[in-house]
PDB file of C-alpha atoms and ligand atoms in Angstrom:
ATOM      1  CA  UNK A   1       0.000   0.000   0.000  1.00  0.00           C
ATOM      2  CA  UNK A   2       1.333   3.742  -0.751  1.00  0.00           C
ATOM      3  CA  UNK A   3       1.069   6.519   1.530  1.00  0.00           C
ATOM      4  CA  UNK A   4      -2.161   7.491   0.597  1.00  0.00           C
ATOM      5  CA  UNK A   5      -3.790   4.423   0.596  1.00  0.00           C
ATOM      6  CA  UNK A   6      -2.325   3.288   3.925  1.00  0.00           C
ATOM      7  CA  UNK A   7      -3.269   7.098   5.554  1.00  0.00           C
ATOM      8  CA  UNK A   8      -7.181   6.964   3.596  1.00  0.00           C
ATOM      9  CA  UNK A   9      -7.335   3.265   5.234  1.00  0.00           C
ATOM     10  CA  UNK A  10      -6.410   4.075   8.784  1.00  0.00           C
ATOM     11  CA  UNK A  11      -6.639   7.706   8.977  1.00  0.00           C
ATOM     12  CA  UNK A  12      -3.665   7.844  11.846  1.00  0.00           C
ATOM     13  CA  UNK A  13      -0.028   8.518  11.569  1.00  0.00           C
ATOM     14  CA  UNK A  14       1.866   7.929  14.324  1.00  0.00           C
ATOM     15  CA  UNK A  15       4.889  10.010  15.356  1.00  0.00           C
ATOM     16  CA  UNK A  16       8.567   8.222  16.784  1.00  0.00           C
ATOM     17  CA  UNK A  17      11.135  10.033  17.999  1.00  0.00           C
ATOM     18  CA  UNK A  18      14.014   7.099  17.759  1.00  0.00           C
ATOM     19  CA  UNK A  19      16.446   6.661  21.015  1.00  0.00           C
ATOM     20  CA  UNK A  20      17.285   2.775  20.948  1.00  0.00           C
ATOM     21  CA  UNK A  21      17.555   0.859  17.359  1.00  0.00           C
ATOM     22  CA  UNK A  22      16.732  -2.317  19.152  1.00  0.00           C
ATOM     23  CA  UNK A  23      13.377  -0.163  20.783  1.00  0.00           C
ATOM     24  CA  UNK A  24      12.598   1.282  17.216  1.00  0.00           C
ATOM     25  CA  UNK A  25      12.584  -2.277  15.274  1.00  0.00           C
ATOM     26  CA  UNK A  26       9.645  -3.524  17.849  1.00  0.00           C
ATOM     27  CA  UNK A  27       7.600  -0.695  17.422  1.00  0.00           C
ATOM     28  CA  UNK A  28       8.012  -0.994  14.218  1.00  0.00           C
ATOM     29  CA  UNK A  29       6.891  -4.573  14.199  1.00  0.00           C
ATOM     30  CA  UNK A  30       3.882  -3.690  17.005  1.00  0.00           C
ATOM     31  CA  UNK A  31       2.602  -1.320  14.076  1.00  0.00           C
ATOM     32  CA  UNK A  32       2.977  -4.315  11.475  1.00  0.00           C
ATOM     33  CA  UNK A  33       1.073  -6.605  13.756  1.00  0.00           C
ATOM     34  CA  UNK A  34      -1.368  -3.553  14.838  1.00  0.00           C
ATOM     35  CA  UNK A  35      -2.361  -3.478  11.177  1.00  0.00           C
ATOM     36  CA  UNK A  36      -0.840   0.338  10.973  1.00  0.00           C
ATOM     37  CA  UNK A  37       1.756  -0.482   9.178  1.00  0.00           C
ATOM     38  CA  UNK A  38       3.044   3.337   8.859  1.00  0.00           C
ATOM     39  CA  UNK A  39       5.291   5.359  10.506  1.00  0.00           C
ATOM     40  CA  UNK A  40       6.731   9.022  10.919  1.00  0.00           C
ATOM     41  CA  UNK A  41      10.325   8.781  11.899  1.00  0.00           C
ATOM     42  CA  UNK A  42      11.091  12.416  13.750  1.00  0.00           C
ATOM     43  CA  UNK A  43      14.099  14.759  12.543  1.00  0.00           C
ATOM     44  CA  UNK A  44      14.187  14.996  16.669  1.00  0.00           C
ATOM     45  CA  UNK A  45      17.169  12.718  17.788  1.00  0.00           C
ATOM     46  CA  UNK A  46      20.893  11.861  16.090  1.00  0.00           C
ATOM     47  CA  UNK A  47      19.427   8.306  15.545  1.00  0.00           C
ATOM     48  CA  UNK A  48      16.362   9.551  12.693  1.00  0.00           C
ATOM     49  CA  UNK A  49      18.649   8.356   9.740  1.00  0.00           C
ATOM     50  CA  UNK A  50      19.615   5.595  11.318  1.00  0.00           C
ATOM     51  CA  UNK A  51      16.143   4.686  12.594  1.00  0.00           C
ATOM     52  CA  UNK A  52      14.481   5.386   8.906  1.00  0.00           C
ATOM     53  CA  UNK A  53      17.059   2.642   7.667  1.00  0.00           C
ATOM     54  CA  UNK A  54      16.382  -0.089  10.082  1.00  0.00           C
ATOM     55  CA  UNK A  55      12.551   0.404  10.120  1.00  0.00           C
ATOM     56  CA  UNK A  56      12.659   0.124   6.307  1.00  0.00           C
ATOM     57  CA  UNK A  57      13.627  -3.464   6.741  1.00  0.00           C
ATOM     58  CA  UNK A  58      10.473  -4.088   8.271  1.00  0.00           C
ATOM     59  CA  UNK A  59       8.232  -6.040   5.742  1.00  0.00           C
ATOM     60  CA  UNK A  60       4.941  -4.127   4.776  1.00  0.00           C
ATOM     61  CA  UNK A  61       5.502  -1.244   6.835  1.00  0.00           C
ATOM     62  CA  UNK A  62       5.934   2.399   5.366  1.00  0.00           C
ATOM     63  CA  UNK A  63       8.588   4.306   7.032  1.00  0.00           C
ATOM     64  CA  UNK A  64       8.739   8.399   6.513  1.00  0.00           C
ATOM     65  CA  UNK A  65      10.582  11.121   8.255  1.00  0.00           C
ATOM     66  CA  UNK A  66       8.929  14.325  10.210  1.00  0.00           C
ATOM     67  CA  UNK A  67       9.620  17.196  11.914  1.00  0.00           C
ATOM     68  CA  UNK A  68      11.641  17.714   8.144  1.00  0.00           C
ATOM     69  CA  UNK A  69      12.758  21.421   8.075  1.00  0.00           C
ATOM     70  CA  UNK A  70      15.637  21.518   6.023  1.00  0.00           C
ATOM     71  CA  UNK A  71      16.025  20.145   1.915  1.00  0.00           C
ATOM     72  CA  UNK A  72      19.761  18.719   3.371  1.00  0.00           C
ATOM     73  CA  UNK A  73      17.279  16.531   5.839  1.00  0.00           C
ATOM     74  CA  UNK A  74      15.245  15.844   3.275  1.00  0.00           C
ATOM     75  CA  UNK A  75      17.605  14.283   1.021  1.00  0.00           C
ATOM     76  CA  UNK A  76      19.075  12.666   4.197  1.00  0.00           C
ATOM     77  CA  UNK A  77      15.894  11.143   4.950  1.00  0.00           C
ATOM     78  CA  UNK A  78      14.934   9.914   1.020  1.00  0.00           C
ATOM     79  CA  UNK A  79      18.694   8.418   1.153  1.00  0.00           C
ATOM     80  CA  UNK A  80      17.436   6.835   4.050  1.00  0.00           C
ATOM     81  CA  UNK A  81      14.660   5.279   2.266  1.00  0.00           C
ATOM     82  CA  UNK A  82      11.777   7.783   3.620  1.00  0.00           C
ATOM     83  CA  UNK A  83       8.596   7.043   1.587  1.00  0.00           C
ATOM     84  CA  UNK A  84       7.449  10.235   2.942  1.00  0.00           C
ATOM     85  CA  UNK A  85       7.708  13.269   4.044  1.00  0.00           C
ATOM     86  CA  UNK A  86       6.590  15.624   7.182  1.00  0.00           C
ATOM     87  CA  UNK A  87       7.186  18.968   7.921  1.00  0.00           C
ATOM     88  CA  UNK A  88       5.777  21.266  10.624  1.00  0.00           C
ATOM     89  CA  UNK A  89       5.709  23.997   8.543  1.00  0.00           C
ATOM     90  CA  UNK A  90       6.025  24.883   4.961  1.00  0.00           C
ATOM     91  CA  UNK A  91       9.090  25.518   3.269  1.00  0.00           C
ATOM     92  CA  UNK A  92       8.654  26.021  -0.899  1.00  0.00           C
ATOM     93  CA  UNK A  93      12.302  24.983  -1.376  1.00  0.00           C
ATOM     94  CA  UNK A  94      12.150  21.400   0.672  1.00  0.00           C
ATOM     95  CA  UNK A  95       8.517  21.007  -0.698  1.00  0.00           C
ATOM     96  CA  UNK A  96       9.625  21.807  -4.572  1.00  0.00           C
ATOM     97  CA  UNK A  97      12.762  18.495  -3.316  1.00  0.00           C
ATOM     98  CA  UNK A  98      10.245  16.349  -2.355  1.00  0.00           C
ATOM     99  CA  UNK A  99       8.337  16.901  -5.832  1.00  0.00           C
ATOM    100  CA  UNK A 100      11.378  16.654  -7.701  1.00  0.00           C
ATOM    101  CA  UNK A 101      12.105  13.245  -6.057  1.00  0.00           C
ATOM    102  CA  UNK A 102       8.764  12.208  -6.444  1.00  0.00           C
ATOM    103  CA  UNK A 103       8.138  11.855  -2.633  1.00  0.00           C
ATOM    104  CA  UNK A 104       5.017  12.801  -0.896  1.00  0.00           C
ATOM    105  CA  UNK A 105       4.740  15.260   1.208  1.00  0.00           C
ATOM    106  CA  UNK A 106       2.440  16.820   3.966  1.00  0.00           C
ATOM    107  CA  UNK A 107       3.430  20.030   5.002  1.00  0.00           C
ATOM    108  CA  UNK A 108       2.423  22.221   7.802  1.00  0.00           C
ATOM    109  CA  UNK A 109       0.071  25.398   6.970  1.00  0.00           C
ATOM    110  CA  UNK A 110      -2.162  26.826   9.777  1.00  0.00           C
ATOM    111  CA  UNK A 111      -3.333  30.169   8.622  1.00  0.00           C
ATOM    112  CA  UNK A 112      -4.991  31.392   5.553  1.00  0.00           C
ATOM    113  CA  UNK A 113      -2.075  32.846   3.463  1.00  0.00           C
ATOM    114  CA  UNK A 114      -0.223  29.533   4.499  1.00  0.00           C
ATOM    115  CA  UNK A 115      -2.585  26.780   3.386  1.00  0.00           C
ATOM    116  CA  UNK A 116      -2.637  29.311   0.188  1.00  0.00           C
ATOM    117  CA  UNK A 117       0.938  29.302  -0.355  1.00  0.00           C
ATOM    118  CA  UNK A 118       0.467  25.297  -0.011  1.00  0.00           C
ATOM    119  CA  UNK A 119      -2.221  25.107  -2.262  1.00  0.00           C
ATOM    120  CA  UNK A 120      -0.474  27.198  -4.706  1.00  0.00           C
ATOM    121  CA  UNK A 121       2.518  24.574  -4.792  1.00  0.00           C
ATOM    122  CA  UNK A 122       0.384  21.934  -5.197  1.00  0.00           C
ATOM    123  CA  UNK A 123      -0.356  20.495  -2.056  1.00  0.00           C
ATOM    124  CA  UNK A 124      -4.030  19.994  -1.007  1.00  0.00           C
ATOM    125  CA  UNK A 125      -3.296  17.452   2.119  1.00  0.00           C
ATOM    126  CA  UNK A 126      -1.662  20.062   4.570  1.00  0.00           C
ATOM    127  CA  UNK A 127      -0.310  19.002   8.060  1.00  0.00           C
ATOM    128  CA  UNK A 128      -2.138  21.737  10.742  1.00  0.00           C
ATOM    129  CA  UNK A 129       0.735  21.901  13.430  1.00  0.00           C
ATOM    130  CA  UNK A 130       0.125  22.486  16.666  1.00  0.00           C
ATOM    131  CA  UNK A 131      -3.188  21.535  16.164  1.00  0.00           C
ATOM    132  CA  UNK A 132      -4.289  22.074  19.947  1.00  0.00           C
ATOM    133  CA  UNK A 133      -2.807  25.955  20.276  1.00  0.00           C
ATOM    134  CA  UNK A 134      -3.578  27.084  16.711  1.00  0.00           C
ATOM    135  CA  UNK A 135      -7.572  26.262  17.432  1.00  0.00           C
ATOM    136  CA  UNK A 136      -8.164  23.054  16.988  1.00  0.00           C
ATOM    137  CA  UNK A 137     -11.816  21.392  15.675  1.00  0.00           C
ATOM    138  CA  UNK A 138     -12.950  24.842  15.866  1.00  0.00           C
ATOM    139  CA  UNK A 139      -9.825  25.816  13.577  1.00  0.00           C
ATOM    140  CA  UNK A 140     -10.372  23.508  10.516  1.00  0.00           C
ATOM    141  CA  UNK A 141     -13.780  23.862  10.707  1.00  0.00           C
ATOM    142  CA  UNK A 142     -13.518  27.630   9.814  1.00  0.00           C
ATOM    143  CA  UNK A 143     -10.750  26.914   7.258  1.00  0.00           C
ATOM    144  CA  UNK A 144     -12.836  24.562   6.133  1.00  0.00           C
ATOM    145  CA  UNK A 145     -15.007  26.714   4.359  1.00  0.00           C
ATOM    146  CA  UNK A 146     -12.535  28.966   2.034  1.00  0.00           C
ATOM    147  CA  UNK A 147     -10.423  25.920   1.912  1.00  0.00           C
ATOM    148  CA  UNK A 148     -13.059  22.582   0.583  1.00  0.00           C
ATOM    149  CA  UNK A 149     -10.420  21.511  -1.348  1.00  0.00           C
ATOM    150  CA  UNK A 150      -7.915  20.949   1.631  1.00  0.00           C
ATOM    151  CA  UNK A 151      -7.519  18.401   3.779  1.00  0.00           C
ATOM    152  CA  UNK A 152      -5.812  18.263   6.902  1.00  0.00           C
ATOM    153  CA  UNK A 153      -3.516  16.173   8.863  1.00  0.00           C
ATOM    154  CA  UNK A 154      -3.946  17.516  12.440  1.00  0.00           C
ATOM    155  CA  UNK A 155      -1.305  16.977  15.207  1.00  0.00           C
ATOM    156  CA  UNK A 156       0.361  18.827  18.197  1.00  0.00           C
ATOM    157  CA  UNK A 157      -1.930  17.473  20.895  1.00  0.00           C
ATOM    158  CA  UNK A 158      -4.202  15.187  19.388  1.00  0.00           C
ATOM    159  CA  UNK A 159      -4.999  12.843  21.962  1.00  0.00           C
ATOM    160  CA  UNK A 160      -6.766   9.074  23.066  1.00  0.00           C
ATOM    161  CA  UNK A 161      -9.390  11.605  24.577  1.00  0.00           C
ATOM    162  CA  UNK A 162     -10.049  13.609  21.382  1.00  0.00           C
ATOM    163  CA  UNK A 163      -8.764  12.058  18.469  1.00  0.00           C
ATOM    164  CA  UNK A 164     -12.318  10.671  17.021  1.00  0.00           C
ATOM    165  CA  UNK A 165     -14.033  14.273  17.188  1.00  0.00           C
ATOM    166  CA  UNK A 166     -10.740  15.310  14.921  1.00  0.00           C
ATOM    167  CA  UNK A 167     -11.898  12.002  12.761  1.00  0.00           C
ATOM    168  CA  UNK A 168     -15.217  12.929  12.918  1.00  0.00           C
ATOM    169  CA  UNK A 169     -14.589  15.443  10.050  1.00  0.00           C
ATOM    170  CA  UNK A 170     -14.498  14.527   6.346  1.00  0.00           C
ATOM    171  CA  UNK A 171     -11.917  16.520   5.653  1.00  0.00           C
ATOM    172  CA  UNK A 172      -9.339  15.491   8.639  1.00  0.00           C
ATOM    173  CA  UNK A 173      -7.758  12.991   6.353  1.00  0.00           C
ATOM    174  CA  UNK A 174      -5.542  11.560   9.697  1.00  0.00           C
ATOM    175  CA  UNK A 175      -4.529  12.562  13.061  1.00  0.00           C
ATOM    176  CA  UNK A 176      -0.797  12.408  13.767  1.00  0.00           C
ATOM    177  CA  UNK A 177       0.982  12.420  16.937  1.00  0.00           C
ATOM    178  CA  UNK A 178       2.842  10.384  19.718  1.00  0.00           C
ATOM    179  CA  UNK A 179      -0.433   9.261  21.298  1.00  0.00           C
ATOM    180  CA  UNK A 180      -0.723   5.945  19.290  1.00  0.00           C
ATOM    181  CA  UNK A 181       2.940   4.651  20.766  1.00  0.00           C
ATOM    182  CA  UNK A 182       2.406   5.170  24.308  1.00  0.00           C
ATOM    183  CA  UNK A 183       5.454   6.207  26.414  1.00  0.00           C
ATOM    184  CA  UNK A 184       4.128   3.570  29.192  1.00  0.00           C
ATOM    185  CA  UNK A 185       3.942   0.623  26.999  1.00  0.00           C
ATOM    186  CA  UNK A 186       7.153   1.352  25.582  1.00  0.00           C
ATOM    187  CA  UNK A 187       9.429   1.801  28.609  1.00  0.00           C
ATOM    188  CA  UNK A 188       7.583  -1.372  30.026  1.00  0.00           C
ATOM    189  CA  UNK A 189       8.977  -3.255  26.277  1.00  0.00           C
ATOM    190  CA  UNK A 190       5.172  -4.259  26.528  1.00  0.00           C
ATOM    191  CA  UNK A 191       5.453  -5.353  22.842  1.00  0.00           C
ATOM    192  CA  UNK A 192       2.019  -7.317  22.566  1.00  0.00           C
ATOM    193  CA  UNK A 193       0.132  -4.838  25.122  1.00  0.00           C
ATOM    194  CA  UNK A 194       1.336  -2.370  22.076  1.00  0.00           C
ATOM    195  CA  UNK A 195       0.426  -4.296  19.569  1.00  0.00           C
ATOM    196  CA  UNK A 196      -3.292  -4.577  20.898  1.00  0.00           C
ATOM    197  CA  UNK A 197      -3.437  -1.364  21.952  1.00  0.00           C
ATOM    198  CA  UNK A 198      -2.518  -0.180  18.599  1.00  0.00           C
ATOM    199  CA  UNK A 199      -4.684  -2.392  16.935  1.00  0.00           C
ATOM    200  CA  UNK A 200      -8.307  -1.408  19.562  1.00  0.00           C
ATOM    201  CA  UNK A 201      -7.205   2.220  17.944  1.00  0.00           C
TER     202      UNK A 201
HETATM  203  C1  3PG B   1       4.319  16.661  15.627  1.00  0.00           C
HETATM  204  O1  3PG B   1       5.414  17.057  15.249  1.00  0.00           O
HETATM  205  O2  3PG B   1       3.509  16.122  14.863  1.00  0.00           O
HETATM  206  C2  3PG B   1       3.915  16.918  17.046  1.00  0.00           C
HETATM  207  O3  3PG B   1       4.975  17.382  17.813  1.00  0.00           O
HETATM  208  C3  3PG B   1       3.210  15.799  17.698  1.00  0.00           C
HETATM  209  O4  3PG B   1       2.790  16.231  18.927  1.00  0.00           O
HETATM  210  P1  3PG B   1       2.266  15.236  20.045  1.00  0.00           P
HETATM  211  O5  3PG B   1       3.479  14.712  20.738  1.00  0.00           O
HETATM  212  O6  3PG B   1       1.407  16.119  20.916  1.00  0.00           O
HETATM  213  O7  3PG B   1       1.500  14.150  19.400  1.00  0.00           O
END
């Protein structure tokens, strides 16, 4: 399945910041065996590269890098073997990289003139970053309306407790975030409590 497909089937994308190789190739196979088999790789620790590589060995499971701010992590992250890209904000030159390479990419736009400037460079799926502080369901709904042709990847405090209500919307097209690894399961290595818990998502 491509990014798309995997992202229109699920509708969640969840966020890993990698810290232990050993840690990142379980979650990676929790997500296989959760039936999410996708996952955003942050440009947050020295280990991203590194982390992109060794998930990409995972059969079936679609590896991409986030928290992308720079066309030098970018092509860092493709070398890797990213299959996408993230990035909290928008940034014409790393977006115009990603076309060139023939990556996808969902870049961040919160305001009006953003999502604009993203529109105008071709994107229409647009990450809205941090979704909590910059208005949340009461946000997209508003930006809804001049902007039907978006749709929106929320993240940035999307939660267990709210993440359906962000669903809820046609035109939320995933929620990202950290929420669907939780930090509990994963310093107690509870690999099959994360595996179910990923899968009851
Ligand atoms: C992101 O980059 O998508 C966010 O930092 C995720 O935030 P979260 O940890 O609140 O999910």
């Amino acid at each position: 399945m491509n990014f798309n497909e995997v992202l229109d089937q699920r509708r969640l994308l969840p966020l890993y910041t990698v810290k232990d190789l050993e840690e990142c190739l379980a979650v990676g196979k929790c997500l296989v065996e959760g039936n999410l088999p996708i996952i955003e790789v942050a440009f947050r620790s020295d280990y991203a590269a590194e982390g992109i590589k060794a998930l990409s060995s995972i059969d079936g499971l679609l590896v991409g890098a986030g928290t992308v701010k720079t066309t030098a992590q970018a092509q860092q992250a493709i070398e890797s073997g990213a299959a996408f890209l993230v990035t909290p904000g928008l940034s014409a030159e790393v977006v115009e990289y990603a076309k060139e390479q023939n990556v996808p990419i969902v870049a961040g736009a919160v305001t009006p003139s953003e999502i604009m400037q993203a529109n105008q460079l071709g994107l229409t799926c647009l990450k809205f970053f941090p979704a909590d502080v910059y208005g949340g369901i009461s946000a997209l709904k508003a930006l809804h309306g001049p902007f039907f042709e978006s749709t929106f990847v929320p993240t940035g405090g999307v939660t267990l407790e709210n993440y359906k209500e962000y669903l809820a919307l046609n035109y939320v097209k995933a929620v990202g975030g950290s929420f669907i690894l939780p930090k509990e399961l994963l310093k107690a290595k509870d690999w099959q409590g994360l595996s179910s818990f990923i899968k009851g998502l």
